[in-house]
Coordinates of C-alpha atoms in Angstrom, one line a residue:
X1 CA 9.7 -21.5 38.5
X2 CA 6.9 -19.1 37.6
X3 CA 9.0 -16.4 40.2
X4 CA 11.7 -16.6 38.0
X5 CA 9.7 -16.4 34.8
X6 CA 7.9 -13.5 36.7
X7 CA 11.1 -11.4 36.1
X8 CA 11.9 -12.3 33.4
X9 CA 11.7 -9.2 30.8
X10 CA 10.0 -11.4 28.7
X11 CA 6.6 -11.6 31.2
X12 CA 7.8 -8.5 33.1
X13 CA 5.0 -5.5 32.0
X14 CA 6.0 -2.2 31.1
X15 CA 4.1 1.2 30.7
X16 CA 2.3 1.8 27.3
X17 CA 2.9 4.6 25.6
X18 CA 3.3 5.9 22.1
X19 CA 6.8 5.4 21.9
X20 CA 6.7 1.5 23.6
X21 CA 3.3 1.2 20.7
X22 CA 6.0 2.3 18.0
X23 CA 8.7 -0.2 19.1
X24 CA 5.9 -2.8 19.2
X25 CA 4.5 -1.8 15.9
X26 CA 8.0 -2.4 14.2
X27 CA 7.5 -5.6 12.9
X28 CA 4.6 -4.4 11.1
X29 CA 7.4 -2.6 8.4
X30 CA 8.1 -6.2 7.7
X31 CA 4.3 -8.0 8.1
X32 CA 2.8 -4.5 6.0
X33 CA 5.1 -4.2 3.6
X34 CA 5.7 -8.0 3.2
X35 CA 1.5 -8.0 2.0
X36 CA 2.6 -5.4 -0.5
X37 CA 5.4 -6.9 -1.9
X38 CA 3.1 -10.4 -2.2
X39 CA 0.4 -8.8 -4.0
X40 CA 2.1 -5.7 -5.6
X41 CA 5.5 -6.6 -6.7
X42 CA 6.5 -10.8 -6.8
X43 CA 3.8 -11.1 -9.4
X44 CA 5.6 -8.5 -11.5
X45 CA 9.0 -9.8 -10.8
X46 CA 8.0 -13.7 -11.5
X47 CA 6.4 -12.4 -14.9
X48 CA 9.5 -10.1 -15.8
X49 CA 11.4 -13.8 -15.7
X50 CA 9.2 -14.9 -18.7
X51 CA 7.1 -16.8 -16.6
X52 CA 3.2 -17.2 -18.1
X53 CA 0.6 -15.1 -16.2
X54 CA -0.8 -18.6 -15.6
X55 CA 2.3 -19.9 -13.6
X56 CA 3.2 -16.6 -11.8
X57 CA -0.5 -16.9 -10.3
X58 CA 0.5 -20.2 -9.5
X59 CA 3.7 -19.4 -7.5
X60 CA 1.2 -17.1 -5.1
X61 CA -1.6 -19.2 -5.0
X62 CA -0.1 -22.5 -4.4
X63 CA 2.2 -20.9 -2.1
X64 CA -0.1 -19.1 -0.5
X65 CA -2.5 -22.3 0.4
X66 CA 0.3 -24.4 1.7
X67 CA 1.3 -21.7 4.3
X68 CA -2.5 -20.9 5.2
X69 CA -2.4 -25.0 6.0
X70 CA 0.3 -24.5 8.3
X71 CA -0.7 -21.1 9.9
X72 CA -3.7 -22.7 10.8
X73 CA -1.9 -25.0 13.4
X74 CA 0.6 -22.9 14.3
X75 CA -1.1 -20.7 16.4
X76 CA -2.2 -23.4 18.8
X77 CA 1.2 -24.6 18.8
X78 CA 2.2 -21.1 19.9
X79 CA -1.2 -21.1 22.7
X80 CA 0.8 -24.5 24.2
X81 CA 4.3 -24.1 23.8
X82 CA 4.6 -22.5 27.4
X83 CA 4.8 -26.2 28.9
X84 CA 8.4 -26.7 27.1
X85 CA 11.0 -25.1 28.5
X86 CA 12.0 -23.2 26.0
X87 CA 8.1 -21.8 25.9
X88 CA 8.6 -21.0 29.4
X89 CA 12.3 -19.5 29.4
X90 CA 12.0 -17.3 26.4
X91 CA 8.0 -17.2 26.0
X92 CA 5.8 -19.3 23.8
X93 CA 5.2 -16.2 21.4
X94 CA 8.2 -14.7 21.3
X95 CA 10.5 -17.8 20.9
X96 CA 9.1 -17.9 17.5
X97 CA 8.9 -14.7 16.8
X98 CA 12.6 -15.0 17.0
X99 CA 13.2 -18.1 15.4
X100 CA 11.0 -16.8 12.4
X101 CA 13.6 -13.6 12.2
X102 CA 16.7 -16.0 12.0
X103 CA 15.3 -17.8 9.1
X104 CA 13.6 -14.5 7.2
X105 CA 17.0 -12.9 6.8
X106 CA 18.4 -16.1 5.2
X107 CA 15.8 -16.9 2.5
X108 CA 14.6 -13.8 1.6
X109 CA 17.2 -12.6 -0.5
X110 CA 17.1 -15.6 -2.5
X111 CA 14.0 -15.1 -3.9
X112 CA 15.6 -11.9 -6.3
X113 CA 17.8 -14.5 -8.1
X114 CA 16.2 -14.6 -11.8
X115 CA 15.8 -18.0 -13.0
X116 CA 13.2 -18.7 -15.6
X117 CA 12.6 -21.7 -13.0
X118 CA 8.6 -21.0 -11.5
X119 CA 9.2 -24.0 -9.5
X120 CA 12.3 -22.2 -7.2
X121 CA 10.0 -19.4 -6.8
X122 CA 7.5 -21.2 -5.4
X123 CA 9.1 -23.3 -2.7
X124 CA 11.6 -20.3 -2.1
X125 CA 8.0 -18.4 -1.7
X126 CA 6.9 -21.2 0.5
X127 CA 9.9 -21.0 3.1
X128 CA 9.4 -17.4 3.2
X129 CA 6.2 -17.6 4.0
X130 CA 6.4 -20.3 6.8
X131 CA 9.5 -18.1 8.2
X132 CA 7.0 -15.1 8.5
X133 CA 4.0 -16.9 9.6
X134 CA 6.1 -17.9 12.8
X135 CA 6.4 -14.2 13.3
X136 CA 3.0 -12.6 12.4
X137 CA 1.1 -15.2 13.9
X138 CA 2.5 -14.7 17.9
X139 CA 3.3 -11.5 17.6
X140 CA -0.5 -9.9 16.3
X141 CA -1.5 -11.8 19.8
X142 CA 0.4 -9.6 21.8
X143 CA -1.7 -6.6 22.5
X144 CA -3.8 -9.3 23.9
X145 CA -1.0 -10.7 26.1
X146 CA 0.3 -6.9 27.0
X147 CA -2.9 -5.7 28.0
X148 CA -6.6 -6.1 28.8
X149 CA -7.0 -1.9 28.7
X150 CA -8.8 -0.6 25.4
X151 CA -7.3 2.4 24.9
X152 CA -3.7 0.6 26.2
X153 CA -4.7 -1.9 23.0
X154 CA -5.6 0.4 20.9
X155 CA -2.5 2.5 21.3
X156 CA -1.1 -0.8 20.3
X157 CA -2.3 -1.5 17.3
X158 CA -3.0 1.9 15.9
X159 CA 1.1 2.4 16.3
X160 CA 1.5 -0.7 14.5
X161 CA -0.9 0.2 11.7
X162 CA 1.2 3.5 11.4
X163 CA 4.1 1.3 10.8
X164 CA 2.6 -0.8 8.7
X165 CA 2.0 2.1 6.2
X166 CA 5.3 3.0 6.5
X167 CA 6.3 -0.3 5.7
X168 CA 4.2 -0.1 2.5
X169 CA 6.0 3.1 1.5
X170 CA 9.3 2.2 2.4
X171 CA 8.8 -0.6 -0.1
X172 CA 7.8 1.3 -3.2
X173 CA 10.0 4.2 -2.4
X174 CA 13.0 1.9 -1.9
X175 CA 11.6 -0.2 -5.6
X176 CA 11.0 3.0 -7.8
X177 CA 14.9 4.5 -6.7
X178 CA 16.4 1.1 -7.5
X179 CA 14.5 0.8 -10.3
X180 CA 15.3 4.0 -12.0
X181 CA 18.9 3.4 -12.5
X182 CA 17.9 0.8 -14.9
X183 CA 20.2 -1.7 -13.5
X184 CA 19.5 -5.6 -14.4
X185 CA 19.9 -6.3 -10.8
X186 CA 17.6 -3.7 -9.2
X187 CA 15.3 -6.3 -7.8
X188 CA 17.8 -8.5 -6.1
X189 CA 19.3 -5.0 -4.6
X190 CA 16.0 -3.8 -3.3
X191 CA 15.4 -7.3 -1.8
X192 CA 18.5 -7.4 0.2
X193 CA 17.9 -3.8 1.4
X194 CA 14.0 -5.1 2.8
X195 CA 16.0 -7.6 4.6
X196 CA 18.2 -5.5 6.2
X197 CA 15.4 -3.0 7.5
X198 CA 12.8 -5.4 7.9
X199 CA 15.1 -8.2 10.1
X200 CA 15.9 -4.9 12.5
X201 CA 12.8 -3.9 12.6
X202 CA 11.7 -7.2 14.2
X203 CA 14.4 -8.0 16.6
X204 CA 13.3 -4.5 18.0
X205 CA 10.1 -5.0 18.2
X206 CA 11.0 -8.7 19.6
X207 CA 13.0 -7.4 22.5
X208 CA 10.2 -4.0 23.7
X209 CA 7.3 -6.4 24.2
X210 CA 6.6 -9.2 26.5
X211 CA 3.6 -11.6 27.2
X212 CA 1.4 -12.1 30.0
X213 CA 2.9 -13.5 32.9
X214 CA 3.0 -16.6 34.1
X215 CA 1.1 -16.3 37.3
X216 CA 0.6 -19.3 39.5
X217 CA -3.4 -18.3 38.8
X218 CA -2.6 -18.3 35.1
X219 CA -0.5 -21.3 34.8
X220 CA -3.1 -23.5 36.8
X221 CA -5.5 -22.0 34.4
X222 CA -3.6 -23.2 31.2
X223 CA -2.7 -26.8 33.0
X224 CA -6.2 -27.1 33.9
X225 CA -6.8 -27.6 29.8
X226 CA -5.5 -31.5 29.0
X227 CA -2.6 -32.6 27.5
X228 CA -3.0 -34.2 23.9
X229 CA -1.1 -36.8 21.9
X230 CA -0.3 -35.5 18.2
X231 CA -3.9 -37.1 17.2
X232 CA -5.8 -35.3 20.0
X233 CA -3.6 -32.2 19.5
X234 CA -5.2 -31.9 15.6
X235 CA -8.9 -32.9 17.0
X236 CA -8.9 -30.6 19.5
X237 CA -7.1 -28.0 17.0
X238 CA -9.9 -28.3 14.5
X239 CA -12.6 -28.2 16.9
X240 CA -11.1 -25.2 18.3
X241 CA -10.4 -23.7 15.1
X242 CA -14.2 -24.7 13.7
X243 CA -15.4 -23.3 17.2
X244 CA -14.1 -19.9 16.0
X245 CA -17.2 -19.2 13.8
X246 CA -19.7 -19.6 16.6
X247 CA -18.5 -16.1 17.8
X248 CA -20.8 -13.7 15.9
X249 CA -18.6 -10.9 16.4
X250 CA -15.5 -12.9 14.8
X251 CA -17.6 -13.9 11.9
X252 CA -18.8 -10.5 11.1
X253 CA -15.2 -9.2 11.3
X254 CA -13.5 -12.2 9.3
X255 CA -16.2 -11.4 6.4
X256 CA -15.4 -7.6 6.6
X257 CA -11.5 -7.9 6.5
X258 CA -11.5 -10.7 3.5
X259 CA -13.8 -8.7 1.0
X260 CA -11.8 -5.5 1.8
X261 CA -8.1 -7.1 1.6
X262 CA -8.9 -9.2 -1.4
X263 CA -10.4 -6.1 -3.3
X264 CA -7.2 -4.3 -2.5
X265 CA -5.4 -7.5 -3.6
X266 CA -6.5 -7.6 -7.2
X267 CA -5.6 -3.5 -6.9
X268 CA -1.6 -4.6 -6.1
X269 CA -1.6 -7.3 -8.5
X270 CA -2.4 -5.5 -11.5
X271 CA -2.1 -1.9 -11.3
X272 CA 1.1 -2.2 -12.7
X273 CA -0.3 -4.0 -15.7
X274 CA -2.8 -1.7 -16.3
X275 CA -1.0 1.4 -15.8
X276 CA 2.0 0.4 -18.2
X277 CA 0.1 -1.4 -20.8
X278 CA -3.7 0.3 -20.2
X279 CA -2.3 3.7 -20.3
X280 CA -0.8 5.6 -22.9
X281 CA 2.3 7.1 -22.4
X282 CA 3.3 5.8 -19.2
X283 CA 7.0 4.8 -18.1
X284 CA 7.5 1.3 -16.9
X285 CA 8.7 2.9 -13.5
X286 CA 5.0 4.8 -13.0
X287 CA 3.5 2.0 -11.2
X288 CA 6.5 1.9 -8.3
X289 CA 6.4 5.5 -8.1
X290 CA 2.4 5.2 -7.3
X291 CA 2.7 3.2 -5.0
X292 CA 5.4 5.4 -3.1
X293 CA 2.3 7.6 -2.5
X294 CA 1.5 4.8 0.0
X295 CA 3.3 7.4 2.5
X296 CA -0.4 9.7 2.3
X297 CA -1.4 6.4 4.3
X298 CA 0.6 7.0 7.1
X299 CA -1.7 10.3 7.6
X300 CA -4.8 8.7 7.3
X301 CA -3.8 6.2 9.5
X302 CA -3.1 8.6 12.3
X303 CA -6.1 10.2 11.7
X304 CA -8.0 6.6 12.1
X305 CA -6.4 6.2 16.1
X306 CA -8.5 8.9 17.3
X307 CA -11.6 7.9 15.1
X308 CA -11.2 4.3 16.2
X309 CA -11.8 5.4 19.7
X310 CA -14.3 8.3 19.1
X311 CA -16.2 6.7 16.3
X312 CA -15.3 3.3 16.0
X313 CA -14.7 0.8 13.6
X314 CA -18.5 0.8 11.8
X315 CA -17.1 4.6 10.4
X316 CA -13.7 3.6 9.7
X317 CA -14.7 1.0 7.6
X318 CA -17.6 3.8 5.6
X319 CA -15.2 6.2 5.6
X320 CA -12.5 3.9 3.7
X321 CA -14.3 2.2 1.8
X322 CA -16.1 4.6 0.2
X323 CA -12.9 6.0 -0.4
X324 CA -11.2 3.3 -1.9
X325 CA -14.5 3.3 -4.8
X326 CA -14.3 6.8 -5.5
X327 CA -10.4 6.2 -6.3
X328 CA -11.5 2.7 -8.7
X329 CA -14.0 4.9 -9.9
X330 CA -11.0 7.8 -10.9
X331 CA -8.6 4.9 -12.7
X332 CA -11.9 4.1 -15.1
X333 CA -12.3 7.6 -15.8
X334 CA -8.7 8.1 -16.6
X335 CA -9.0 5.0 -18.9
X336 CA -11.9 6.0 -20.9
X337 CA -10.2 9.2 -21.6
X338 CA -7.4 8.2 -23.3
X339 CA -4.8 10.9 -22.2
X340 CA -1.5 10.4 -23.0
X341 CA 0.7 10.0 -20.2
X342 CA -1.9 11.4 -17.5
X343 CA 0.6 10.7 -14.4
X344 CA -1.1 13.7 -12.9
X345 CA -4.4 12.9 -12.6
X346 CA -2.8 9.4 -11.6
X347 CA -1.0 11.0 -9.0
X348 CA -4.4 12.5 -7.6
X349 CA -6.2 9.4 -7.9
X350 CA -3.6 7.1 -6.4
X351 CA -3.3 9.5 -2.9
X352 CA -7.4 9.0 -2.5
X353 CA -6.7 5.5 -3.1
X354 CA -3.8 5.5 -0.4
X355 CA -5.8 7.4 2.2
X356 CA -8.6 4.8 2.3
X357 CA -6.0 2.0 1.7
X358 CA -4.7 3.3 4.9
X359 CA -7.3 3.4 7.1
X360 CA -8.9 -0.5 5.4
X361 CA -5.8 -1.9 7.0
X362 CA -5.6 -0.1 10.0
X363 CA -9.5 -0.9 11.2
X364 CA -9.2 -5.2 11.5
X365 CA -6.3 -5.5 13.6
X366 CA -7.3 -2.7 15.7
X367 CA -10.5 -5.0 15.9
X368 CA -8.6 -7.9 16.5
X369 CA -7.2 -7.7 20.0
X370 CA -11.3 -7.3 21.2
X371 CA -12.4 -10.5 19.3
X372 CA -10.3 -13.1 21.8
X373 CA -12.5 -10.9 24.9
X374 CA -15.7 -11.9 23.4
X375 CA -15.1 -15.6 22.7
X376 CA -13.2 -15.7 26.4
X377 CA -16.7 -14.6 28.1
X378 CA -18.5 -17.0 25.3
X379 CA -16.0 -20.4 26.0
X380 CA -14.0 -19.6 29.2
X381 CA -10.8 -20.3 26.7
X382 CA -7.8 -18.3 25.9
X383 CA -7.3 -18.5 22.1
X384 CA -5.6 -15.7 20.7
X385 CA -3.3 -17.8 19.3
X386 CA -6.0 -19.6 17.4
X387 CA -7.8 -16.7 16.4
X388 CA -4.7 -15.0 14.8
X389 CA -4.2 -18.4 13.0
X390 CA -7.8 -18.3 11.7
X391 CA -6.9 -14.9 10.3
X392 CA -3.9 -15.6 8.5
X393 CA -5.4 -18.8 7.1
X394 CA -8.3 -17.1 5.5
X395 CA -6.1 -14.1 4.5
X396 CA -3.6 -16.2 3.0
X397 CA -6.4 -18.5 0.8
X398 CA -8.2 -15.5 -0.3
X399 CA -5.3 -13.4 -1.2
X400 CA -3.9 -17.2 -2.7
X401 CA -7.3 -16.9 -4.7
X402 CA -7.2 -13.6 -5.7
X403 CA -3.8 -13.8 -6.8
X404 CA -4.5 -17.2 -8.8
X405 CA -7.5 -15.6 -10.8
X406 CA -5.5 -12.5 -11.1
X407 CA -3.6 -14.4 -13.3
X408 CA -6.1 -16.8 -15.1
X409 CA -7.6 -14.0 -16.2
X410 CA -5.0 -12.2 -17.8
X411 CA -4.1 -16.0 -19.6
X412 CA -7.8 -16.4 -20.2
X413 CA -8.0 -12.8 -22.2
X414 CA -5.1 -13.4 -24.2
X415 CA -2.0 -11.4 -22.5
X416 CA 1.3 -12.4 -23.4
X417 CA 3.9 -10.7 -20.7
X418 CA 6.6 -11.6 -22.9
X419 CA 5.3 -10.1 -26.1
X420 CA 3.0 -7.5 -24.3
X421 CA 5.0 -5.1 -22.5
X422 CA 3.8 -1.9 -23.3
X423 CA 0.7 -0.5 -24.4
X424 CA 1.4 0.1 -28.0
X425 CA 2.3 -3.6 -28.7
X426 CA -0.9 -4.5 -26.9
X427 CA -4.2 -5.2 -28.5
X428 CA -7.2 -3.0 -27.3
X429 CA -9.2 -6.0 -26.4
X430 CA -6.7 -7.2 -24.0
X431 CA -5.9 -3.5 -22.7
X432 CA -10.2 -3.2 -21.9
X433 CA -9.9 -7.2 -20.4
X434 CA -7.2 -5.9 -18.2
X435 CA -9.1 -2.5 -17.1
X436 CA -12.3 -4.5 -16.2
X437 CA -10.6 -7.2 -14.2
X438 CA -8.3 -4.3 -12.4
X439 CA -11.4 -1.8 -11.9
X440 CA -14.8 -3.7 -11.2
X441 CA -13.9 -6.6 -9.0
X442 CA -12.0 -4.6 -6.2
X443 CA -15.4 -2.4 -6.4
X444 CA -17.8 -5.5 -6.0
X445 CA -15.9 -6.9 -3.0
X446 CA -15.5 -3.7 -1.0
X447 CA -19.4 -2.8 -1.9
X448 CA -20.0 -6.1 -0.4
X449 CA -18.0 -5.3 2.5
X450 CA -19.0 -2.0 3.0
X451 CA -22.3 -3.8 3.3
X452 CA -21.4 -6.7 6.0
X453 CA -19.8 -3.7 8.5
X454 CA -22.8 -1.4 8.9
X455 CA -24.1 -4.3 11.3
X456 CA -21.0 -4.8 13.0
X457 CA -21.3 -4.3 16.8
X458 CA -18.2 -4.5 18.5
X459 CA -16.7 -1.1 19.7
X460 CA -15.5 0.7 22.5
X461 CA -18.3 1.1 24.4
X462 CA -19.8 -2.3 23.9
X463 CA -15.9 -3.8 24.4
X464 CA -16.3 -1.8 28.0
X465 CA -19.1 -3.3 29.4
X466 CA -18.1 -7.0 28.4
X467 CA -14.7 -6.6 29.7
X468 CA -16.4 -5.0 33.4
X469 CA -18.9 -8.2 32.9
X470 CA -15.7 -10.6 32.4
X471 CA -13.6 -9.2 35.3
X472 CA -16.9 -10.1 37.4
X473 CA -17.1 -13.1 36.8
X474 CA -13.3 -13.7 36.5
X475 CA -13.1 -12.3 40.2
X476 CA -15.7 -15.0 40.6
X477 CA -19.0 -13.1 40.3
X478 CA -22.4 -15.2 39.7
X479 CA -23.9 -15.2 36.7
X480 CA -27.2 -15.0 38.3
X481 CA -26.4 -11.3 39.3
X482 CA -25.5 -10.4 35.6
X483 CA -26.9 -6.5 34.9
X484 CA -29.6 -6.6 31.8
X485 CA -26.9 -4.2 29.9
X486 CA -24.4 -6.8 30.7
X487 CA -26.7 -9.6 29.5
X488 CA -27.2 -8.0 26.1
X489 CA -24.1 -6.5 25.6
X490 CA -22.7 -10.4 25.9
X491 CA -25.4 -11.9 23.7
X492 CA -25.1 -9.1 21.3
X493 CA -21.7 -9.9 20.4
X494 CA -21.2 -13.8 21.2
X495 CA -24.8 -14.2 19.3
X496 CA -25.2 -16.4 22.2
X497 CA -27.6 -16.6 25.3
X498 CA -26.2 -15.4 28.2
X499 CA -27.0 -18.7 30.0
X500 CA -24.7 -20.5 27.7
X501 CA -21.8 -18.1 28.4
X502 CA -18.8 -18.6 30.9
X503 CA -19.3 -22.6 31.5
X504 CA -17.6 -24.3 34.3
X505 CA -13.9 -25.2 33.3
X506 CA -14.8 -28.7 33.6
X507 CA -17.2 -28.3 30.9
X508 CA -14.6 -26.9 28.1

């Protein structure tokens, strides 16, 4: 069995390179540009239905938490599913990965029919959501699967970061063409074309990776781990998952990527509101042409390959940070102005927002494929599935928060979306309400975040000398002859004593 899974393409390795990265990286035009249609356009859409600011938060942020529920156990469903058949034939990552594709190309076009119903977007939303979690979640595990190299990993992720921006570009460049001709139905046309680029774009990606193969080594590994009923399958899931946070390195990341991607969040959400109704002069298509200038991410993002090697991710996240601020920093100044129609400066603005929007995603999953090496040497465990699942679950609830009080607030300060539309009809208290809420709490959370990542440890040098340390002992090196750099390289970034590292697979 495992010889015939061995050639299999599915666990059969191939060279790394940019282009195989690229083809990897596809699906990342659907998970990237998916996250900005979420927080930059559905809100929008549900709202232009006549649908309260209080509801269309709703839609997101209920939607939002049931899927985090479910990604949370999916991943470890994913981690186990090699012991069916089908796990085994077609790969317990990439059978869903599939499976996910099938169902994304049928509901996603049926979220663009207008109904004034916010109950059919919502479970629409839901379905979507659980469709693309069975993607994302296996497939961010593979540069774990593919590889144990750095730089291999790295090549990796940084091509799928690159496509990720493109993916955000695609979707407002596609959105502001539609959009222009004015036509009743531009929505529901720009969602069918997503589907058709985005449902290609995964299938390709689908078919150029594979996992890590079954190996009689590896499969007595992964047998060696018990088998659970359905009640010791969700003990042993919540342990696992709970078990997550005694990894210092994963906590330190986890806190980083929230306060970064929930700033930027709130940005999506209600740019548009404040640049058609907090802006004077402004065309209702401004906001979609804005975000077009997402493409400038694409640069900044093949900038942040080399500098996630040479610098590492401490200065990736300075750099775009910092970035992101001085851009808030630009809207406000804009605002207090008063300029009529100012779509330059906005243009200006919005390109130093892209550039450090770029990099901010670019830097966690670059991160990510290093976090399941560090709780390996910590546990002896292979959870990558687990970890992704962690992830999403806490990206999903905080942009499901963000999203929810996105739209409380707007209720809370008075803004009608049916009434309101553009900024002369709006009242100025509501236009300086909107302006606060779309200016000051991105700032606070990357500020805070900016602050959690100047002690963040984990780079390629430290990533080095635990991997060497975990092939030693792997190979079946003692502990007792662990190097002192080894020893506080491990404790460093487990936040562990070294003693307490690598137990005996009869102890997990």
């Amino acid at each position: 069995m495992a010889e015939k899974q061995k050639t299999s393409w599915v666990y059969t390795p191939k060279e790394i390179n940019t282009r195989r990265g690229l083809l990897y990286g596809l699906t990342d035009l659907m998970g990237g540009g998916w996250n900005n249609i979420v927080s930059g356009v559905i809100f929008v859409f549900v709202l232009s239905q006549g649908i309260s600011p209080l509801f269309t938060g709703a839609v997101l942020g209920i939607g939002r938490i049931i899927d985090a529920i479910w990604s949370l156990f999916f991943g470890a469903i994913t981690d186990r599913f090699y012991r069916t058949k089908l796990g085994r034939k077609y790969g317990r990552r990439h059978f869903f990965i599939a499976l996910g594709g099938i169902l994304f190309e049928i509901l996603f076009p049926m979220f663009w029919i207008s109904t004034s119903s916010w109950q059919y977007y919502l479970w629409v939303y839901v379905a979507i959501e659980v469709a693309i979690s069975m993607i994302l979640i296996p497939w961010e595990t593979l540069p774990t699967e593919m590889t144990p190299d750095y730089k291999k990993r790295t090549t990796l992720s940084g091509s799928r970061m690159f496509i990720s921006a493109t993916g955000t570009a695609i979707v407002f460049f596609t959105l502001a063409v539609l959009k222009s001709f004015n036509n009743p139905n531009a929505y529901l046309y720009t969602g069918i074309t997503w589907t058709v680029i985005f449902v290609i774009a995964i299938f390709t990606s689908w078919r150029a990776s594979w996992e890590r193969p079954l190996t009689p080594e590896f499969l007595a590994e992964l047998d060696a781990q018990p088998r659970l009923g359905f009640g010791g399958f969700m003990k042993k899931t919540v342990t696992d998952y709970f078990g997550t946070f005694k990894n210092k390195s994963f906590r330190k990341h986890l806190l980083v990527y929230l306060l970064s991607f929930t700033g930027k969040d709130f940005y999506s959400t209600l740019l548009p509101t404040f640049i058609v109704i907090g802006l004077s002069g402004t065309s209702a298509n401004a906001p979609w042409v804005l975000q077009a200038l997402s493409a400038f991410g694409i640069l900044s993002t093949i900038a942040a390959v080399k500098l996630m090697v040479t610098r590492g991710p401490k200065y990736l996240f300075t750099l775009s940070y910092l970035s992101i601020i001085v851009a808030m920093l630009g809207y406000l100044v804009i605002y207090l102005t008063g300029i009529n129609n100012p779509m330059w400066m906005l243009v200006i603005v919005s390109i130093i927002y892209q550039l450090g929007r770029g990099i901010l995603e670019f830097t966690p999953w670059n991160v990510f494929p290093f976090i399941p090496d560090v709780d390996r040497i910590f546990t002896h465990g292979d959870k990558a599935g687990v970890y992704a699942s962690v992830m999403t679950f806490f990206r999903k609830s905080t942009g499901a928060l963000a999203t929810y009080i996105a739209g409380w607030a707007l209720e809370e300060i008075g803004f009608n979306s049916t009434t309101m539309t553009t900024h002369t009809n709006t009242p100025l208290g509501i236009q300086h309400g909107i302006m606060l809420i779309f200016i000051f709490v991105p700032i606070g959370l990357l500020v805070a975040a900016l602050n959690a990542a100047r002690t963040f440890k984990l780079n390629r040098a430290n990533h080095d000398i635990l991997k060497a340390e975990l092939q030693r002992l792997e190979e079946g090196g003692s502990k007792a002859d662990v190097t002192l750099e080894a020893r506080q390289v491990v404790e460093l970034l487990t936040g562990h004593p070294y003693e307490k590292c690598w137990p005996d697979q009869a102890d997990i």
